[in-house]
XYZ file of C-alpha atoms in Angstrom:
134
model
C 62.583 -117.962 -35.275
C 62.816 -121.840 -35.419
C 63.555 -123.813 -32.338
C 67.068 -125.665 -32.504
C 66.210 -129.376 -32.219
C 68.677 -131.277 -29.712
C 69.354 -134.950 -30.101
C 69.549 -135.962 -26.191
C 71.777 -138.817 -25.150
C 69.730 -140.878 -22.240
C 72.123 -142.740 -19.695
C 71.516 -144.508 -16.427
C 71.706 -147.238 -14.122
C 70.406 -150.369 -15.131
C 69.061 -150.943 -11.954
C 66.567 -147.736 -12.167
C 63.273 -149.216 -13.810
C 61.447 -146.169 -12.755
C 62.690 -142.842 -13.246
C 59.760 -139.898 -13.098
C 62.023 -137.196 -13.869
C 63.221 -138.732 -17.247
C 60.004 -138.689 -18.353
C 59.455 -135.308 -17.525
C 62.325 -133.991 -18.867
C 61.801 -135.648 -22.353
C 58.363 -134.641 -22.227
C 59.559 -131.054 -21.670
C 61.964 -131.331 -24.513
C 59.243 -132.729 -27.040
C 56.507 -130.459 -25.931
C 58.627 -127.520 -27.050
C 59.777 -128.858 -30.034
C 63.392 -129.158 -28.758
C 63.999 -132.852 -29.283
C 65.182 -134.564 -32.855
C 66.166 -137.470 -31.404
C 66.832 -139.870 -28.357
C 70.383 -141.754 -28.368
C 70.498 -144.401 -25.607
C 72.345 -147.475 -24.543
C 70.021 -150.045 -25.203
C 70.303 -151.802 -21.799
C 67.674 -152.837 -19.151
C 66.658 -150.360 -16.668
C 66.475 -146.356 -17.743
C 67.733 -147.044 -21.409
C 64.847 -149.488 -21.881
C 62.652 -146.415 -20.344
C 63.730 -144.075 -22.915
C 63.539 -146.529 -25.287
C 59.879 -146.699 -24.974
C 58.863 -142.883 -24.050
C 60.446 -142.705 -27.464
C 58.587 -145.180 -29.327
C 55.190 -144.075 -27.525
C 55.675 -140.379 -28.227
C 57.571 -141.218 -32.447
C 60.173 -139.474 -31.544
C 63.414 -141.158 -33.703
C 65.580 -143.418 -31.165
C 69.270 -145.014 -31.734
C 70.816 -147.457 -29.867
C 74.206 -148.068 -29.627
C 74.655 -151.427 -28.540
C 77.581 -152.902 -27.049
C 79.932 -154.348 -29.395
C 81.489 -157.146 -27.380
C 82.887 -158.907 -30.598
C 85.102 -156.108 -31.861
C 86.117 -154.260 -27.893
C 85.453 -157.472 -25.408
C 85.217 -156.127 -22.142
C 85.479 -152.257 -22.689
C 82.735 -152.952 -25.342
C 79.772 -150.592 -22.534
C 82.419 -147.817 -22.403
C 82.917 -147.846 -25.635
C 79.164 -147.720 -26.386
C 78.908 -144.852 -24.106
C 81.181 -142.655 -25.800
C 79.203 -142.971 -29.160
C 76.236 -142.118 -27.092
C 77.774 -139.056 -25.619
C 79.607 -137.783 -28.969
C 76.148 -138.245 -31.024
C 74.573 -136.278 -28.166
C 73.894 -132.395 -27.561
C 72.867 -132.766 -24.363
C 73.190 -135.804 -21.474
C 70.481 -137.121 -19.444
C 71.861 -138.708 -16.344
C 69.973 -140.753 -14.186
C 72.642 -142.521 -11.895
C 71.856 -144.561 -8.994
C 74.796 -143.664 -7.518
C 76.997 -146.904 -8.104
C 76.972 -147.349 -11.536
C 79.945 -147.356 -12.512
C 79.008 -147.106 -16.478
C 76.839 -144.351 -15.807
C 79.624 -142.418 -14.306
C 81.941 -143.467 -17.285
C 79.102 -141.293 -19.659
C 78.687 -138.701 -17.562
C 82.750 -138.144 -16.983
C 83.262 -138.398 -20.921
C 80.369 -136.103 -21.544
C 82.635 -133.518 -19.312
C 85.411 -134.126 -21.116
C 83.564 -133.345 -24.322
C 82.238 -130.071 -23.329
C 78.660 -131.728 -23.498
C 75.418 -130.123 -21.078
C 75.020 -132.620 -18.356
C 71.556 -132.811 -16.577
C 71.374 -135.065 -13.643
C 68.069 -136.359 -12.821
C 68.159 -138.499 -9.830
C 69.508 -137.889 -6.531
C 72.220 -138.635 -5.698
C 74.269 -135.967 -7.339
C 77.761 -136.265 -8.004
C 78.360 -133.681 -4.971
C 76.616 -136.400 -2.465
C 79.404 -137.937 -1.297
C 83.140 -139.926 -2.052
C 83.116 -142.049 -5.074
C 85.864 -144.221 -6.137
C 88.701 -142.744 -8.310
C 87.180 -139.569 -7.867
C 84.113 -138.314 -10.017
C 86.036 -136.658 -12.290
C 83.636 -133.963 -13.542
């Protein structure tokens, strides 16, 4: 029986440089032959970490980049909805402010997408603005 490859859409807080159980996870996913493809943001922080786990292990990596030009400000959430619709399943690593990181993880709800959040705090840790919305 062949294993179903899953392209996995890596978002996070910019302000995470580190983020152990990213690694892991994509190391999981690739071990088992259960990754086609890593679809990230592009930004500093835990995009930049995928970016590279990807390059170091040749695993194929797109980056949707904001496109300030044609969606001025709402240009990030705009990038994180490609992220999440090319994505089968959601890496979250949320530092539990980021408000962009919430934006993905919300729309990745919406979409019927598998969430997996990888850094404490959860959405159940406590009151966030607006509501998570999950």
């Amino acid at each position: 029986m062949k294993k179903i490859q899953k392209i996995a859409g890596v978002v996070g807080s910019r302000a995470l440089a580190h983020c152990p159980a990213l690694l892991a996870r994509l190391d999981a996913l690739h071990g088992a032959g259960e990754l086609a493809e890593v679809v990230s943001g592009g930004a500093a922080g835990v995009d930049a970490l995928a970016a590279s786990w990807a390059m170091r292990n040749l695993v194929p990596l797109t980056e949707h980049l904001p496109d300030y030009a044609a969606h001025g400000r709402a240009a990030p959430l705009v990038r994180n909805g490609r992220i999440v619709a090319d994505a089968d399943l959601v890496l979250v690593c949320w530092d539990g402010v980021s408000r962009g990181t919430l934006d993905a993880a919300r729309k990745a709800t919406r979409l019927g997408k598998r969430l997996e959040w990888l850094v404490k705090p959860t959405p159940s840790a406590g009151p966030v603005a607006g509501g998570l919305g999950l």
